[in-house]
Amino acid sequence: AAGVIQSPRHLIKEKRETATLKCYPIPRHDTVYWYQQGPGQDPQFLISFYEKMQSDKGSIPDRFSAQQFSDYHSELNMSSLELGDSALYFCASSLGLAGVTDTQYFGPGTRLTVL
Amino acid sequence: AQTVTQSQPEMSVQEAETVTLSCTYDTSESDYYLFWYKQPPSRQMILVIRQEAYKQQNATENRFSVNFQKAAKSFSLKISDSQLGDAAMYFCAYRSEGGANSKLTFGKGITLSVRP
């Protein structure tokens, strides 16, 4: 079965640079979630989109922005990178916002290292 | 805001034995969903099992089952016949009933090791 695809899988950037992470949800899934997992931490919710509209927002820095496109893929844009942004960034997708079908399936993650 | 607590940072089990991982949560909502996710060394987040709060029957998935105590706000995971491949970090997660607040709130996780 098709899974969530994230690219790139690994990314190394310098401080103050920008990074773009991409997420391709499971086919027919219309909802995308972004999570950040620091070393030894639990995943923290950043932002979500349903039908190309932002549906919820968590502890996402103002330096970060995201959007969902017409084909339902999503991109997380990160600017003025800081050392503390080094983390594993997960994308998850689901079908709809409510009910059992809203189970979130995670991609493999993008490991971002800021030097 | 909802909180999820996993008070045991580490646990160990002998292969083929049974182990129970604990999780408690705090919420004022009556309808919600609870999940256990497994994160092996590859760091992939894998859904293990889910429970709907409105269901009294505990969920089971092969060797994995839960003990859901709604009044006590407790949601433990039992792994039977433990296998070496079960070694991983396990996260308990909470999700509101739906709508715009359907993000997952995770506990801090528990590292499970399996002894051969």
mmCIF file of C-alpha atoms in Angstrom:
data_model
loop_
_atom_site.group_PDB
_atom_site.id
_atom_site.type_symbol
_atom_site.label_atom_id
_atom_site.label_comp_id
_atom_site.label_asym_id
_atom_site.label_seq_id
_atom_site.Cartn_x
_atom_site.Cartn_y
_atom_site.Cartn_z
ATOM 1 C CA ALA A 1 0.000 0.000 0.000
ATOM 2 C CA ALA A 2 1.162 3.515 -0.734
ATOM 3 C CA GLY A 3 2.525 5.453 2.215
ATOM 4 C CA VAL A 4 3.297 9.045 3.023
ATOM 5 C CA ILE A 5 6.339 10.296 1.143
ATOM 6 C CA GLN A 6 8.653 12.948 2.503
ATOM 7 C CA SER A 7 11.549 14.601 0.789
ATOM 8 C CA PRO A 8 14.319 15.080 1.307
ATOM 9 C CA ARG A 9 15.041 12.419 3.895
ATOM 10 C CA HIS A 10 18.098 14.241 5.170
ATOM 11 C CA LEU A 11 18.973 17.909 4.958
ATOM 12 C CA ILE A 12 21.962 19.820 6.240
ATOM 13 C CA LYS A 13 21.822 23.606 6.387
ATOM 14 C CA GLU A 14 23.815 26.447 7.867
ATOM 15 C CA LYS A 15 22.432 28.903 10.382
ATOM 16 C CA ARG A 16 20.278 31.628 8.847
ATOM 17 C CA GLU A 17 19.671 29.591 5.702
ATOM 18 C CA THR A 18 16.249 28.472 4.479
ATOM 19 C CA ALA A 19 14.872 24.968 4.013
ATOM 20 C CA THR A 20 11.843 23.511 2.292
ATOM 21 C CA LEU A 21 10.420 20.162 3.323
ATOM 22 C CA LYS A 22 7.913 18.365 1.138
ATOM 23 C CA CYS A 23 5.184 15.896 1.990
ATOM 24 C CA TYR A 24 3.099 13.756 -0.343
ATOM 25 C CA PRO A 25 0.130 12.228 1.490
ATOM 26 C CA ILE A 26 -1.378 8.817 0.953
ATOM 27 C CA PRO A 27 -3.577 8.909 -2.165
ATOM 28 C CA ARG A 28 -7.091 10.199 -1.409
ATOM 29 C CA HIS A 29 -6.003 11.623 1.936
ATOM 30 C CA ASP A 30 -7.019 15.273 2.186
ATOM 31 C CA THR A 31 -5.507 16.216 5.548
ATOM 32 C CA VAL A 32 -1.846 16.802 6.324
ATOM 33 C CA TYR A 33 -0.170 17.347 9.686
ATOM 34 C CA TRP A 34 3.380 18.468 10.446
ATOM 35 C CA TYR A 35 5.203 17.457 13.623
ATOM 36 C CA GLN A 36 8.664 18.272 14.953
ATOM 37 C CA GLN A 37 10.581 15.756 17.066
ATOM 38 C CA GLY A 38 13.716 16.995 18.776
ATOM 39 C CA PRO A 39 16.407 14.578 20.002
ATOM 40 C CA GLY A 40 15.002 12.398 22.764
ATOM 41 C CA GLN A 41 11.675 14.216 22.635
ATOM 42 C CA ASP A 42 8.113 13.362 21.720
ATOM 43 C CA PRO A 43 6.672 14.744 18.479
ATOM 44 C CA GLN A 44 5.226 18.235 18.781
ATOM 45 C CA PHE A 45 2.421 19.396 16.524
ATOM 46 C CA LEU A 46 3.255 22.313 14.242
ATOM 47 C CA ILE A 47 0.416 22.861 11.798
ATOM 48 C CA SER A 48 -2.266 21.039 9.817
ATOM 49 C CA PHE A 49 -4.220 21.486 6.605
ATOM 50 C CA TYR A 50 -7.576 20.154 5.494
ATOM 51 C CA GLU A 51 -8.684 20.558 1.896
ATOM 52 C CA LYS A 52 -5.881 23.060 1.272
ATOM 53 C CA MET A 53 -6.905 25.308 4.154
ATOM 54 C CA GLN A 54 -5.054 25.635 7.456
ATOM 55 C CA SER A 55 -7.105 23.738 10.024
ATOM 56 C CA ASP A 56 -5.030 24.035 13.180
ATOM 57 C CA LYS A 57 -1.826 25.626 14.368
ATOM 58 C CA GLY A 58 0.470 24.569 17.169
ATOM 59 C CA SER A 59 3.834 25.731 18.401
ATOM 60 C CA ILE A 60 5.144 26.727 14.982
ATOM 61 C CA PRO A 61 7.668 29.591 14.951
ATOM 62 C CA ASP A 62 6.839 32.647 12.888
ATOM 63 C CA ARG A 63 9.932 31.836 10.805
ATOM 64 C CA PHE A 64 8.113 28.761 9.526
ATOM 65 C CA SER A 65 5.277 28.716 7.044
ATOM 66 C CA ALA A 66 3.436 25.948 5.292
ATOM 67 C CA GLN A 67 0.790 25.333 2.695
ATOM 68 C CA GLN A 68 -1.128 22.560 1.024
ATOM 69 C CA PHE A 69 -1.411 22.542 -2.733
ATOM 70 C CA SER A 70 -4.182 21.529 -5.125
ATOM 71 C CA ASP A 71 -2.756 17.997 -5.417
ATOM 72 C CA TYR A 72 -2.816 17.811 -1.577
ATOM 73 C CA HIS A 73 0.923 17.710 -1.155
ATOM 74 C CA SER A 74 2.273 20.076 1.462
ATOM 75 C CA GLU A 75 5.448 22.065 1.937
ATOM 76 C CA LEU A 76 6.978 23.375 5.149
ATOM 77 C CA ASN A 77 9.172 26.394 4.595
ATOM 78 C CA MET A 78 11.681 27.275 7.273
ATOM 79 C CA SER A 79 13.677 30.510 7.179
ATOM 80 C CA SER A 80 16.460 32.020 9.290
ATOM 81 C CA LEU A 81 17.334 28.565 10.544
ATOM 82 C CA GLU A 82 18.650 28.229 14.078
ATOM 83 C CA LEU A 83 20.628 25.454 15.732
ATOM 84 C CA GLY A 84 17.533 24.561 17.741
ATOM 85 C CA ASP A 85 15.629 23.752 14.564
ATOM 86 C CA SER A 86 17.690 20.585 14.181
ATOM 87 C CA ALA A 87 15.111 17.832 14.515
ATOM 88 C CA LEU A 88 13.161 15.119 12.772
ATOM 89 C CA TYR A 89 10.189 16.571 10.935
ATOM 90 C CA PHE A 90 7.278 14.265 10.353
ATOM 91 C CA CYS A 91 4.399 14.653 8.005
ATOM 92 C CA ALA A 92 1.267 12.632 8.628
ATOM 93 C CA SER A 93 -1.840 12.298 6.500
ATOM 94 C CA SER A 94 -5.405 11.245 7.129
ATOM 95 C CA LEU A 95 -8.730 11.094 5.400
ATOM 96 C CA GLY A 96 -10.922 13.813 6.818
ATOM 97 C CA LEU A 97 -10.880 15.523 10.170
ATOM 98 C CA ALA A 98 -13.219 13.361 12.185
ATOM 99 C CA GLY A 99 -14.031 9.764 12.893
ATOM 100 C CA VAL A 100 -12.099 6.553 12.770
ATOM 101 C CA THR A 101 -10.896 7.347 9.282
ATOM 102 C CA ASP A 102 -8.940 10.235 10.774
ATOM 103 C CA THR A 103 -6.166 7.912 11.881
ATOM 104 C CA GLN A 104 -2.918 9.648 11.065
ATOM 105 C CA TYR A 105 -0.303 7.742 9.111
ATOM 106 C CA PHE A 106 3.209 9.054 9.347
ATOM 107 C CA GLY A 107 5.876 9.477 6.726
ATOM 108 C CA PRO A 108 9.490 8.432 7.355
ATOM 109 C CA GLY A 109 10.462 11.942 8.401
ATOM 110 C CA THR A 110 13.024 14.478 7.239
ATOM 111 C CA ARG A 111 16.069 14.790 9.438
ATOM 112 C CA LEU A 112 17.178 18.426 9.448
ATOM 113 C CA THR A 113 20.594 19.318 10.792
ATOM 114 C CA VAL A 114 21.486 22.986 11.215
ATOM 115 C CA LEU A 115 25.195 23.715 11.553
ATOM 116 C CA ALA B 1 -5.465 21.497 27.155
ATOM 117 C CA GLN B 2 -5.023 17.768 27.122
ATOM 118 C CA THR B 3 -1.939 16.125 28.589
ATOM 119 C CA VAL B 4 -0.556 12.630 28.220
ATOM 120 C CA THR B 5 1.733 11.095 30.824
ATOM 121 C CA GLN B 6 3.988 8.102 30.441
ATOM 122 C CA SER B 7 5.762 7.844 33.768
ATOM 123 C CA GLN B 8 8.004 4.875 32.972
ATOM 124 C CA PRO B 9 10.917 5.969 30.769
ATOM 125 C CA GLU B 10 12.208 2.449 30.206
ATOM 126 C CA MET B 11 11.022 -1.133 30.469
ATOM 127 C CA SER B 12 12.520 -4.502 29.688
ATOM 128 C CA VAL B 13 10.872 -7.819 28.881
ATOM 129 C CA GLN B 14 12.077 -11.329 28.188
ATOM 130 C CA GLU B 15 11.349 -12.658 24.735
ATOM 131 C CA ALA B 16 8.016 -14.555 24.630
ATOM 132 C CA GLU B 17 6.861 -12.930 27.858
ATOM 133 C CA THR B 18 4.132 -10.310 28.355
ATOM 134 C CA VAL B 19 4.711 -6.655 29.170
ATOM 135 C CA THR B 20 2.369 -3.777 29.956
ATOM 136 C CA LEU B 21 3.172 -0.157 29.160
ATOM 137 C CA SER B 22 1.299 2.474 31.159
ATOM 138 C CA CYS B 23 -0.259 5.731 30.015
ATOM 139 C CA THR B 24 -2.529 8.232 31.719
ATOM 140 C CA TYR B 25 -4.109 11.325 30.270
ATOM 141 C CA ASP B 26 -6.020 14.345 31.378
ATOM 142 C CA THR B 27 -8.953 15.818 29.505
ATOM 143 C CA SER B 28 -12.298 17.445 30.102
ATOM 144 C CA GLU B 29 -13.697 16.051 26.863
ATOM 145 C CA SER B 30 -16.025 13.073 26.745
ATOM 146 C CA ASP B 31 -15.329 11.993 23.172
ATOM 147 C CA TYR B 32 -11.785 11.395 22.000
ATOM 148 C CA TYR B 33 -9.405 8.820 20.574
ATOM 149 C CA LEU B 34 -6.317 7.213 22.039
ATOM 150 C CA PHE B 35 -3.428 5.659 20.170
ATOM 151 C CA TRP B 36 -0.221 3.783 20.708
ATOM 152 C CA TYR B 37 2.537 4.447 18.182
ATOM 153 C CA LYS B 38 5.782 2.499 17.913
ATOM 154 C CA GLN B 39 9.042 4.180 16.905
ATOM 155 C CA PRO B 40 11.837 1.685 16.174
ATOM 156 C CA PRO B 41 15.462 2.748 15.666
ATOM 157 C CA SER B 42 14.585 3.705 12.079
ATOM 158 C CA ARG B 43 12.523 6.539 13.685
ATOM 159 C CA GLN B 44 9.469 5.671 11.590
ATOM 160 C CA MET B 45 6.220 6.256 13.525
ATOM 161 C CA ILE B 46 4.073 3.147 13.225
ATOM 162 C CA LEU B 47 0.488 2.910 14.433
ATOM 163 C CA VAL B 48 0.084 -0.026 16.823
ATOM 164 C CA ILE B 49 -3.477 0.283 18.051
ATOM 165 C CA ARG B 50 -6.287 2.816 18.534
ATOM 166 C CA GLN B 51 -9.212 3.113 20.906
ATOM 167 C CA GLU B 52 -12.377 5.168 20.608
ATOM 168 C CA ALA B 53 -13.418 6.587 23.975
ATOM 169 C CA TYR B 54 -17.094 5.853 23.363
ATOM 170 C CA LYS B 55 -16.369 2.133 23.026
ATOM 171 C CA GLN B 56 -16.312 0.126 26.230
ATOM 172 C CA GLN B 57 -14.647 -2.841 24.573
ATOM 173 C CA ASN B 58 -10.870 -2.786 24.682
ATOM 174 C CA ALA B 59 -9.151 -2.775 21.303
ATOM 175 C CA THR B 60 -6.960 -5.694 20.247
ATOM 176 C CA GLU B 61 -4.597 -6.160 17.311
ATOM 177 C CA ASN B 62 -3.005 -9.594 17.252
ATOM 178 C CA ARG B 63 -0.468 -9.653 20.125
ATOM 179 C CA PHE B 64 -1.319 -6.086 21.163
ATOM 180 C CA SER B 65 -4.235 -5.156 23.380
ATOM 181 C CA VAL B 66 -5.185 -2.226 25.531
ATOM 182 C CA ASN B 67 -6.758 -1.787 28.937
ATOM 183 C CA PHE B 68 -8.854 1.361 28.617
ATOM 184 C CA GLN B 69 -10.215 2.726 31.884
ATOM 185 C CA LYS B 70 -12.136 5.874 30.967
ATOM 186 C CA ALA B 71 -13.054 6.917 34.494
ATOM 187 C CA ALA B 72 -9.465 6.548 35.632
ATOM 188 C CA LYS B 73 -8.170 8.135 32.399
ATOM 189 C CA SER B 74 -5.808 5.245 31.926
ATOM 190 C CA PHE B 75 -4.784 3.584 28.657
ATOM 191 C CA SER B 76 -2.205 0.814 28.975
ATOM 192 C CA LEU B 77 -0.763 -1.340 26.200
ATOM 193 C CA LYS B 78 -0.195 -5.051 26.704
ATOM 194 C CA ILE B 79 2.206 -6.862 24.407
ATOM 195 C CA SER B 80 1.913 -10.629 24.541
ATOM 196 C CA ASP B 81 4.517 -13.121 23.357
ATOM 197 C CA SER B 82 7.111 -10.352 23.055
ATOM 198 C CA GLN B 83 9.418 -10.543 20.063
ATOM 199 C CA LEU B 84 12.817 -9.006 19.431
ATOM 200 C CA GLY B 85 11.223 -6.792 16.800
ATOM 201 C CA ASP B 86 9.021 -5.213 19.458
ATOM 202 C CA ALA B 87 12.027 -3.362 20.845
ATOM 203 C CA ALA B 88 11.316 0.309 20.225
ATOM 204 C CA MET B 89 10.110 3.572 21.723
ATOM 205 C CA TYR B 90 6.370 3.501 22.342
ATOM 206 C CA PHE B 91 4.320 6.685 22.426
ATOM 207 C CA CYS B 92 0.829 7.042 23.808
ATOM 208 C CA ALA B 93 -1.177 9.735 22.011
ATOM 209 C CA TYR B 94 -4.477 11.564 22.464
ATOM 210 C CA ARG B 95 -6.689 13.099 19.830
ATOM 211 C CA SER B 96 -9.847 15.108 20.281
ATOM 212 C CA GLU B 97 -13.065 13.895 18.700
ATOM 213 C CA GLY B 98 -12.477 15.703 15.464
ATOM 214 C CA GLY B 99 -12.847 18.903 13.562
ATOM 215 C CA ALA B 100 -10.099 21.466 13.688
ATOM 216 C CA ASN B 101 -8.620 20.058 16.896
ATOM 217 C CA SER B 102 -7.576 16.693 15.558
ATOM 218 C CA LYS B 103 -3.861 17.007 16.216
ATOM 219 C CA LEU B 104 -2.121 14.297 18.222
ATOM 220 C CA THR B 105 -0.783 15.062 21.691
ATOM 221 C CA PHE B 106 1.952 12.607 22.645
ATOM 222 C CA GLY B 107 3.371 11.398 25.912
ATOM 223 C CA LYS B 108 7.124 11.440 26.461
ATOM 224 C CA GLY B 109 7.436 7.831 25.346
ATOM 225 C CA ILE B 110 8.810 4.668 26.862
ATOM 226 C CA THR B 111 11.779 2.693 25.599
ATOM 227 C CA LEU B 112 11.081 -1.017 25.505
ATOM 228 C CA SER B 113 13.938 -3.473 25.283
ATOM 229 C CA VAL B 114 13.435 -7.187 24.632
ATOM 230 C CA ARG B 115 15.921 -9.665 26.075
ATOM 231 C CA PRO B 116 16.622 -12.795 24.008
#
